[in-house]
Tab-separated table of C-alpha atoms and ligand atoms in Angstrom:
chain	number	residue	atom	x	y	z
Y	1	MET	CA	-6.901	23.922	26.238
Y	2	THR	CA	-3.284	24.228	25.033
Y	3	SER	CA	-1.782	21.104	23.498
Y	4	THR	CA	1.648	20.094	24.799
Y	5	PRO	CA	4.116	17.507	23.503
Y	6	GLU	CA	3.127	15.395	26.533
Y	7	THR	CA	-0.519	15.269	25.512
Y	8	THR	CA	0.566	14.355	22.001
Y	9	GLU	CA	2.679	11.481	23.350
Y	10	THR	CA	-0.306	9.924	25.082
Y	11	THR	CA	-2.386	9.773	21.912
Y	12	HIS	CA	-1.081	6.293	21.024
Y	13	ALA	CA	-3.065	3.404	22.455
Y	14	PRO	CA	-2.050	2.702	26.056
Y	15	THR	CA	-2.869	-0.977	25.596
Y	16	ARG	CA	-1.580	-3.031	22.682
Y	17	PRO	CA	-4.206	-4.012	20.106
Y	18	ALA	CA	-4.246	-7.747	19.274
Y	19	PRO	CA	-2.298	-8.756	16.134
Y	20	LEU	CA	-4.383	-8.411	12.974
Y	21	PRO	CA	-5.390	-11.263	10.648
Y	22	PRO	CA	-3.712	-11.146	7.208
Y	23	PRO	CA	-5.373	-8.781	4.740
Y	24	VAL	CA	-5.437	-11.450	1.995
Y	25	LEU	CA	-5.696	-15.180	2.692
Y	26	TRP	CA	-6.477	-18.088	0.389
Y	27	VAL	CA	-8.293	-20.769	2.376
Y	28	GLY	CA	-8.479	-24.338	1.114
Y	29	ASP	CA	-7.420	-26.182	-2.005
Y	30	ASP	CA	-8.404	-25.412	-5.599
Y	31	GLN	CA	-12.070	-25.367	-4.484
Y	32	GLY	CA	-11.203	-22.895	-1.702
Y	33	GLU	CA	-12.086	-19.237	-1.267
Y	34	LEU	CA	-10.419	-15.889	-0.757
Y	35	HIS	CA	-10.639	-14.258	2.660
Y	36	LEU	CA	-10.157	-10.484	2.753
Y	37	LEU	CA	-10.043	-8.519	5.977
Y	38	ASP	CA	-12.511	-5.677	5.391
Y	39	GLN	CA	-10.258	-2.684	6.083
Y	40	THR	CA	-13.148	-0.226	5.800
Y	41	ARG	CA	-14.321	-1.556	9.201
Y	42	LEU	CA	-10.998	-1.158	11.007
Y	43	PRO	CA	-10.139	-0.470	13.722
Y	44	GLN	CA	-13.574	-1.002	15.279
Y	45	GLU	CA	-14.442	-4.336	13.700
Y	46	ARG	CA	-12.464	-7.287	12.295
Y	47	LEU	CA	-14.798	-8.504	9.591
Y	48	VAL	CA	-13.479	-11.061	7.100
Y	49	LEU	CA	-15.104	-11.251	3.643
Y	50	GLU	CA	-15.288	-14.804	2.256
Y	51	LEU	CA	-15.227	-14.495	-1.517
Y	52	ARG	CA	-15.787	-17.047	-4.283
Y	53	THR	CA	-16.256	-14.763	-7.313
Y	54	ALA	CA	-14.129	-12.345	-9.322
Y	55	ASP	CA	-16.892	-9.747	-9.063
Y	56	GLY	CA	-16.759	-10.017	-5.291
Y	57	VAL	CA	-12.989	-9.447	-5.357
Y	58	ALA	CA	-13.305	-6.537	-7.817
Y	59	ASP	CA	-15.922	-4.918	-5.608
Y	60	ALA	CA	-13.735	-5.384	-2.505
Y	61	ILE	CA	-10.789	-3.725	-4.283
Y	62	ALA	CA	-12.916	-0.823	-5.544
Y	63	ARG	CA	-14.381	-0.220	-2.073
Y	64	LEU	CA	-10.907	-0.395	-0.422
Y	65	CYS	CA	-11.832	-3.432	1.697
Y	66	VAL	CA	-8.438	-4.575	0.446
Y	67	ARG	CA	-6.051	-1.755	-0.370
Y	68	GLY	CA	-2.367	-0.852	-0.648
Y	69	ALA	CA	-0.569	-1.456	-3.939
Y	70	PRO	CA	0.956	-4.925	-3.325
Y	71	ALA	CA	-2.116	-6.301	-1.494
Y	72	ILE	CA	-4.351	-5.210	-4.366
Y	73	GLY	CA	-2.126	-7.121	-6.784
Y	74	VAL	CA	-2.206	-10.298	-4.692
Y	75	ALA	CA	-5.994	-10.122	-4.205
Y	76	ALA	CA	-6.518	-9.549	-7.930
Y	77	ALA	CA	-4.384	-12.579	-8.830
Y	78	TYR	CA	-6.607	-14.777	-6.631
Y	79	GLY	CA	-9.659	-13.005	-8.079
Y	80	LEU	CA	-8.494	-13.967	-11.557
Y	81	TYR	CA	-8.378	-17.625	-10.551
Y	82	LEU	CA	-11.854	-17.376	-8.975
Y	83	GLY	CA	-13.292	-15.754	-12.114
Y	84	VAL	CA	-11.875	-18.414	-14.403
Y	85	ARG	CA	-12.991	-21.202	-12.041
Y	86	GLU	CA	-16.538	-19.787	-12.062
Y	87	GLN	CA	-16.759	-19.934	-15.850
Y	88	CYS	CA	-14.919	-23.232	-16.133
Y	89	PRO	CA	-13.910	-22.688	-19.784
Y	90	ASP	CA	-12.529	-25.534	-21.878
Y	91	ARG	CA	-8.860	-25.381	-22.740
Y	92	SER	CA	-9.390	-23.515	-26.007
Y	93	MET	CA	-11.217	-20.666	-24.220
Y	94	LEU	CA	-9.047	-20.534	-21.103
Y	95	VAL	CA	-6.761	-17.670	-22.114
Y	96	ASP	CA	-9.575	-15.524	-23.520
Y	97	THR	CA	-11.657	-16.069	-20.390
Y	98	ALA	CA	-8.705	-15.158	-18.192
Y	99	ARG	CA	-8.095	-11.980	-20.196
Y	100	HIS	CA	-11.742	-11.008	-19.846
Y	101	VAL	CA	-11.743	-11.534	-16.059
Y	102	ALA	CA	-8.414	-9.695	-15.739
Y	103	ALA	CA	-9.862	-6.674	-17.567
Y	104	ARG	CA	-12.725	-6.529	-15.039
Y	105	LEU	CA	-10.274	-6.632	-12.113
Y	106	LEU	CA	-7.885	-4.132	-13.702
Y	107	ALA	CA	-10.663	-1.557	-14.111
Y	108	THR	CA	-11.133	-1.257	-10.334
Y	109	ARG	CA	-8.214	1.044	-9.457
Y	110	PRO	CA	-5.964	2.754	-12.019
Y	111	THR	CA	-3.009	4.136	-10.052
Y	112	ALA	CA	-1.215	1.242	-8.325
Y	113	VAL	CA	0.780	-0.538	-11.024
Y	114	ASN	CA	1.071	-3.683	-8.884
Y	115	LEU	CA	-2.490	-4.537	-9.926
Y	116	ARG	CA	-1.587	-4.668	-13.618
Y	117	TRP	CA	1.777	-6.255	-12.847
Y	118	ALA	CA	0.192	-9.147	-10.930
Y	119	LEU	CA	-2.523	-9.746	-13.535
Y	120	ASP	CA	0.022	-9.646	-16.377
Y	121	ARG	CA	2.202	-12.137	-14.517
Y	122	ALA	CA	-0.724	-14.535	-14.003
Y	123	LEU	CA	-1.855	-14.153	-17.623
Y	124	ALA	CA	1.657	-14.901	-18.870
Y	125	ARG	CA	1.675	-18.096	-16.812
Y	126	VAL	CA	-1.709	-19.346	-18.028
Y	127	ARG	CA	-0.734	-18.658	-21.649
Y	128	VAL	CA	2.122	-21.128	-21.211
Y	129	ASP	CA	0.568	-23.733	-18.862
Y	130	LEU	CA	-3.000	-23.641	-20.225
Y	131	THR	CA	-4.500	-24.878	-16.942
Y	132	GLN	CA	-6.794	-23.274	-14.379
Y	133	ALA	CA	-4.576	-24.660	-11.630
Y	134	SER	CA	-1.656	-22.590	-12.927
Y	135	LEU	CA	-3.589	-19.411	-12.068
Y	136	LEU	CA	-3.972	-20.474	-8.436
Y	137	SER	CA	-0.354	-21.496	-8.211
Y	138	GLU	CA	0.771	-18.164	-9.734
Y	139	ALA	CA	-1.379	-16.210	-7.267
Y	140	ARG	CA	0.278	-18.127	-4.429
Y	141	ALA	CA	3.709	-17.360	-5.942
Y	142	ILE	CA	2.907	-13.637	-6.252
Y	143	GLU	CA	1.812	-13.615	-2.607
Y	144	HIS	CA	4.959	-15.457	-1.509
Y	145	ASP	CA	7.259	-13.197	-3.532
Y	146	ASN	CA	5.705	-10.063	-2.078
Y	147	ALA	CA	6.184	-11.365	1.464
Y	148	GLU	CA	9.860	-12.000	0.655
Y	149	SER	CA	10.216	-8.531	-0.900
Y	150	CYS	CA	8.861	-6.959	2.269
Y	151	LEU	CA	11.517	-8.716	4.346
Y	152	ARG	CA	14.276	-7.491	2.048
Y	153	ILE	CA	12.925	-3.921	2.124
Y	154	ALA	CA	12.923	-4.112	5.934
Y	155	THR	CA	16.546	-5.263	6.021
Y	156	ASN	CA	17.636	-2.704	3.428
Y	157	GLY	CA	15.994	0.194	5.266
Y	158	ALA	CA	16.300	-0.494	8.987
Y	159	ASN	CA	19.598	1.365	9.368
Y	160	LEU	CA	17.973	4.576	8.157
Y	161	ILE	CA	16.151	4.777	11.514
Y	162	HIS	CA	18.165	6.115	14.427
Y	163	ASP	CA	17.721	6.225	18.193
Y	164	GLY	CA	15.710	9.253	19.220
Y	165	ASP	CA	14.217	9.862	15.754
Y	166	THR	CA	10.663	10.868	15.073
Y	167	ILE	CA	9.609	9.375	11.733
Y	168	LEU	CA	6.693	10.749	9.762
Y	169	THR	CA	4.666	8.422	7.555
Y	170	HIS	CA	1.578	8.958	5.400
Y	171	CYS	CA	-1.332	6.635	4.607
Y	172	ASN	CA	-0.665	2.946	5.302
Y	173	ALA	CA	2.225	0.991	3.841
Y	174	GLY	CA	2.238	-1.803	6.388
Y	175	ARG	CA	1.101	-5.408	6.765
Y	176	LEU	CA	-2.409	-4.377	5.787
Y	177	ALA	CA	-1.123	-3.096	2.445
Y	178	THR	CA	0.987	-6.113	1.440
Y	179	ALA	CA	1.273	-9.883	1.704
Y	180	GLY	CA	4.041	-9.480	4.274
Y	181	GLU	CA	5.439	-6.974	6.736
Y	182	GLY	CA	4.730	-3.939	4.573
Y	183	SER	CA	7.075	-1.545	2.824
Y	184	ALA	CA	7.506	1.713	4.791
Y	185	LEU	CA	6.276	0.107	8.020
Y	186	ALA	CA	8.384	-3.027	7.486
Y	187	ILE	CA	11.447	-0.794	7.892
Y	188	LEU	CA	10.065	0.533	11.168
Y	189	PHE	CA	9.172	-2.956	12.426
Y	190	GLU	CA	12.707	-4.166	11.671
Y	191	ALA	CA	14.336	-1.129	13.312
Y	192	HIS	CA	12.162	-1.763	16.369
Y	193	ARG	CA	13.218	-5.439	16.466
Y	194	ARG	CA	16.841	-4.278	16.316
Y	195	GLY	CA	16.250	-2.243	19.478
Y	196	ARG	CA	16.104	1.258	17.980
Y	197	ARG	CA	14.061	3.630	20.087
Y	198	PHE	CA	12.043	6.011	17.947
Y	199	ARG	CA	8.497	7.250	17.606
Y	200	VAL	CA	6.208	7.779	14.648
Y	201	PHE	CA	3.884	10.540	13.530
Y	202	ALA	CA	1.129	8.943	11.457
Y	203	ASP	CA	-0.655	11.427	9.217
Y	204	GLU	CA	-4.371	10.785	9.620
Y	205	THR	CA	-4.703	10.664	5.763
Y	206	ARG	CA	-7.946	12.367	4.836
Y	207	PRO	CA	-10.438	11.485	3.526
Y	208	LEU	CA	-10.409	7.739	4.288
Y	209	LEU	CA	-8.107	7.972	7.310
Y	210	GLN	CA	-5.789	5.059	6.504
Y	211	GLY	CA	-3.127	6.600	8.763
Y	212	ALA	CA	-5.388	7.085	11.763
Y	213	ARG	CA	-7.321	3.843	11.358
Y	214	LEU	CA	-4.674	1.429	10.051
Y	215	THR	CA	-1.085	2.680	10.481
Y	216	ALA	CA	-1.601	3.724	14.113
Y	217	LEU	CA	-3.204	0.338	14.797
Y	218	GLU	CA	-0.342	-1.620	13.225
Y	219	LEU	CA	2.369	0.343	15.019
Y	220	ALA	CA	0.588	0.222	18.377
Y	221	ALA	CA	0.099	-3.547	17.994
Y	222	GLU	CA	3.887	-3.793	17.607
Y	223	GLY	CA	4.556	-1.607	20.658
Y	224	ILE	CA	6.013	1.252	18.598
Y	225	PRO	CA	5.111	4.682	20.028
Y	226	VAL	CA	2.833	6.445	17.552
Y	227	ALA	CA	0.900	9.701	17.536
Y	228	VAL	CA	-1.686	10.513	14.881
Y	229	ILE	CA	-1.409	14.027	13.473
Y	230	PRO	CA	-3.788	15.961	11.228
Y	231	ASP	CA	-2.408	15.977	7.669
Y	232	ALA	CA	-2.375	19.759	7.897
Y	233	ALA	CA	0.087	19.611	10.836
Y	234	ALA	CA	2.850	17.788	8.957
Y	235	ALA	CA	4.600	20.807	7.420
Y	236	ALA	CA	4.532	22.753	10.689
Y	237	LEU	CA	6.005	19.858	12.683
Y	238	ILE	CA	8.718	19.384	10.041
Y	239	SER	CA	9.543	23.111	10.121
Y	240	ARG	CA	9.830	23.003	13.918
Y	241	GLY	CA	12.477	20.269	13.768
Y	242	GLU	CA	10.136	17.673	15.272
Y	243	VAL	CA	10.646	15.170	12.425
Y	244	GLN	CA	14.022	13.579	11.563
Y	245	SER	CA	12.965	11.612	8.502
Y	246	ILE	CA	10.006	10.625	6.382
Y	247	VAL	CA	9.250	7.137	5.086
Y	248	VAL	CA	6.283	6.470	2.797
Y	249	GLY	CA	5.147	3.770	0.366
Y	250	ALA	CA	4.337	4.158	-3.315
Y	251	ASP	CA	1.697	3.079	-5.794
Y	252	ARG	CA	3.694	3.582	-8.978
Y	253	ILE	CA	7.226	4.800	-9.633
Y	254	ALA	CA	8.144	6.114	-13.084
Y	255	GLY	CA	11.508	5.458	-14.720
Y	256	ASN	CA	12.924	8.810	-13.559
Y	257	GLY	CA	11.888	8.441	-9.884
Y	258	ASP	CA	8.688	10.492	-9.987
Y	259	PHE	CA	6.178	8.500	-7.962
Y	260	ALA	CA	2.493	8.345	-7.079
Y	261	ASN	CA	1.363	7.797	-3.518
Y	262	LYS	CA	-1.632	8.728	-1.391
Y	263	ILE	CA	-2.823	12.296	-1.834
Y	264	GLY	CA	-0.869	14.589	0.480
Y	265	THR	CA	2.501	12.913	-0.084
Y	266	TYR	CA	3.697	15.667	-2.444
Y	267	GLY	CA	3.111	18.380	0.150
Y	268	ILE	CA	5.111	16.455	2.741
Y	269	ALA	CA	7.959	15.974	0.266
Y	270	LEU	CA	8.022	19.709	-0.457
Y	271	ALA	CA	8.160	20.506	3.252
Y	272	ALA	CA	10.897	17.912	3.806
Y	273	HIS	CA	12.943	19.378	0.961
Y	274	ALA	CA	12.517	22.927	2.267
Y	275	HIS	CA	13.798	21.889	5.688
Y	276	SER	CA	16.495	19.415	4.499
Y	277	ILE	CA	14.805	16.378	6.052
Y	278	PRO	CA	15.506	12.986	4.388
Y	279	PHE	CA	12.521	11.669	2.435
Y	280	TYR	CA	12.524	7.908	1.692
Y	281	VAL	CA	10.137	5.867	-0.428
Y	282	ALA	CA	9.876	2.137	0.305
Y	283	ALA	CA	8.573	-0.152	-2.443
Y	284	PRO	CA	9.156	-3.528	-4.110
Y	285	LEU	CA	10.356	-3.659	-7.715
Y	286	SER	CA	6.792	-4.587	-8.735
Y	287	THR	CA	5.804	-0.965	-7.975
Y	288	PHE	CA	8.200	0.422	-10.611
Y	289	ASP	CA	6.787	1.170	-14.043
Y	290	PRO	CA	9.782	1.802	-16.317
Y	291	ALA	CA	7.427	2.134	-19.307
Y	292	LEU	CA	6.603	5.592	-17.948
Y	293	SER	CA	9.458	8.028	-18.474
Y	294	ASN	CA	8.076	10.431	-15.847
Y	295	GLY	CA	5.237	10.870	-13.380
Y	296	SER	CA	3.016	12.993	-15.606
Y	297	HIS	CA	1.848	9.786	-17.311
Y	298	ILE	CA	0.668	8.100	-14.087
Y	299	PRO	CA	-3.145	7.782	-14.073
Y	300	ILE	CA	-4.610	9.341	-10.934
Y	301	GLU	CA	-7.723	7.774	-9.466
Y	302	GLU	CA	-10.592	10.158	-8.715
Y	303	ARG	CA	-12.844	8.757	-6.012
Y	304	PRO	CA	-16.440	9.650	-5.121
Y	305	ALA	CA	-17.104	13.127	-3.734
Y	306	ALA	CA	-19.075	11.548	-0.896
Y	307	GLU	CA	-15.799	10.382	0.686
Y	308	VAL	CA	-14.850	14.037	1.184
Y	309	LEU	CA	-18.290	15.436	1.913
Y	310	THR	CA	-19.348	12.933	4.595
Y	311	LEU	CA	-17.830	11.356	7.690
Y	312	HIS	CA	-19.337	8.071	8.917
Y	313	GLY	CA	-22.414	8.829	6.835
Y	314	THR	CA	-22.914	12.323	8.278
Y	315	ALA	CA	-22.798	15.284	5.875
Y	316	LEU	CA	-19.937	17.703	6.589
Y	317	THR	CA	-21.174	20.442	4.271
Y	318	ALA	CA	-24.369	22.173	3.279
Y	319	GLU	CA	-26.410	20.353	0.651
Y	320	GLY	CA	-25.258	20.809	-2.943
Y	321	ILE	CA	-21.589	21.570	-2.162
Y	322	LEU	CA	-19.204	19.985	-4.667
Y	323	ALA	CA	-15.908	18.234	-3.957
Y	324	ARG	CA	-12.797	16.974	-5.738
Y	325	ASN	CA	-11.319	13.723	-4.503
Y	326	PRO	CA	-8.055	12.773	-6.231
Y	327	ALA	CA	-6.848	9.701	-4.319
Y	328	PHE	CA	-3.150	10.081	-5.215
Y	329	ASP	CA	-0.595	12.712	-6.130
Y	330	VAL	CA	2.718	12.597	-7.958
Y	331	THR	CA	5.912	13.640	-6.200
Y	332	PRO	CA	8.843	14.546	-8.456
Y	333	GLY	CA	11.862	12.303	-8.044
Y	334	HIS	CA	14.152	15.236	-7.231
Y	335	LEU	CA	12.412	15.500	-3.832
Y	336	VAL	CA	13.259	11.871	-2.959
Y	337	THR	CA	16.383	11.063	-0.937
Y	338	GLY	CA	16.269	7.366	-1.822
Y	339	PHE	CA	14.077	4.402	-2.741
Y	340	VAL	CA	14.325	1.500	-0.313
Y	341	THR	CA	13.606	-1.544	-2.460
Y	342	ASP	CA	13.915	-5.310	-2.280
Y	343	GLN	CA	16.970	-4.788	-4.524
Y	344	GLY	CA	18.699	-2.327	-2.171
Y	345	LEU	CA	18.689	1.415	-1.534
Y	346	LEU	CA	18.458	3.325	-4.828
Y	347	LEU	CA	20.053	6.772	-4.848
Y	348	PRO	CA	20.057	9.587	-7.433
Y	349	PRO	CA	20.424	9.799	-10.348
Y	350	PHE	CA	17.296	7.645	-10.313
Y	351	ALA	CA	17.000	7.025	-14.057
Y	352	ALA	CA	20.259	5.049	-13.810
Y	353	SER	CA	19.787	3.407	-10.395
Y	354	ILE	CA	16.200	2.321	-11.175
Y	355	LYS	CA	17.257	0.883	-14.541
Y	356	ALA	CA	20.092	-1.071	-12.925
Y	357	ALA	CA	17.897	-2.416	-10.093
Y	358	LEU	CA	15.207	-3.567	-12.506
Y	359	ALA	CA	17.771	-5.238	-14.741
Y	360	ALA	CA	19.255	-7.076	-11.751
Y	361	GLY	CA	15.973	-7.991	-10.081
Y	362	ARG	CA	13.567	-9.084	-12.810
X	1	MRU	O1	-5.892	4.132	-1.480
X	1	MRU	P1	-4.958	3.185	-0.787
X	1	MRU	O2	-5.261	3.028	0.663
X	1	MRU	O3	-4.862	1.869	-1.524
X	1	MRU	O4	-3.537	3.887	-0.898
X	1	MRU	C1	-2.414	3.204	-0.408
X	1	MRU	C2	-1.149	3.974	-0.495
X	1	MRU	O5	-1.103	5.080	-0.998
X	1	MRU	C3	0.085	3.282	-0.012
X	1	MRU	O6	1.012	4.200	0.478
X	1	MRU	C4	0.742	2.512	-1.177
X	1	MRU	O7	-0.195	1.707	-1.823
X	1	MRU	C5	1.885	1.687	-0.723
X	1	MRU	S1	1.371	0.251	0.175
X	1	MRU	C6	2.749	-0.696	0.510
């Protein structure tokens, strides 16, 4: 059967999914627990993990139950508090215990710098305050600040979306990936609230399908027209003039504007550049890593081959076939039109605009 644009249009959910619970939620007082929406089960099931240990949080991060750079950072900050609470060290051992728990959490995922950023921020606080309670209060502050950053990113980016546009996005940089409205998707939510009429192509995002499972769900829940496309279709649709701009999130942005994001982002950026389509990256300042002069220093997470070789537990290949599974790629800054941040829209030359934004915002 031949596919037509009409059949593509109908691929978004005809009925609106119910709003999702937050991906990260602290429940209770200092004896409370961390609730994480298990994103590996979405969209079929809304299972909430109720966690009271740092190991539980580390495992949830490693398995992508909680995922997306800012959300990982927030979850890890609460995990740090849980780990220290478990061990209940006396004051003299508090900082060492916190450092030990932080190292366990940091080892879960290497690429998103928000994880290290959040843990460093919490460790800095406990070094000064020397109380367990300060770790919980810092985790709450990190969560609050990220929610605020998302709102500012939304405001700073909404005017980049025009009536009649088709926007391409990759992976999931929405509410499920942050403590607020998202980064890339926050811009789309705000443009939608302002009455812009546009639609979205959500790359399915092999192998874990964050675009198909999560981004499409979030956009449909908001009433934004969305069609899932195979990752392999992105360049062809761009070349045919079917995409007016691209908005993605980021996991780490080097000082010169090179940035890591979900594997497949680089190919989209190359296609956008070849066809003169604007390519925007939305991220809070906590995703910038000015200690890295360029993207070649960004550590790239390699995930298990089984994620590529199986689908819902069923083998896709003959026995014994090998796979590579790099979870992220690095896109050179010269392919980026602009970074939409909580500190405004950063334009080239990025070494200068990033430096200025970080100086103003930190
Ligand atoms: O492996 P994931 O699902 O954690 O990857 C997430 C992404 O690549 C997002 O685009 C990025 O973290 C930005 S989230 C605001």
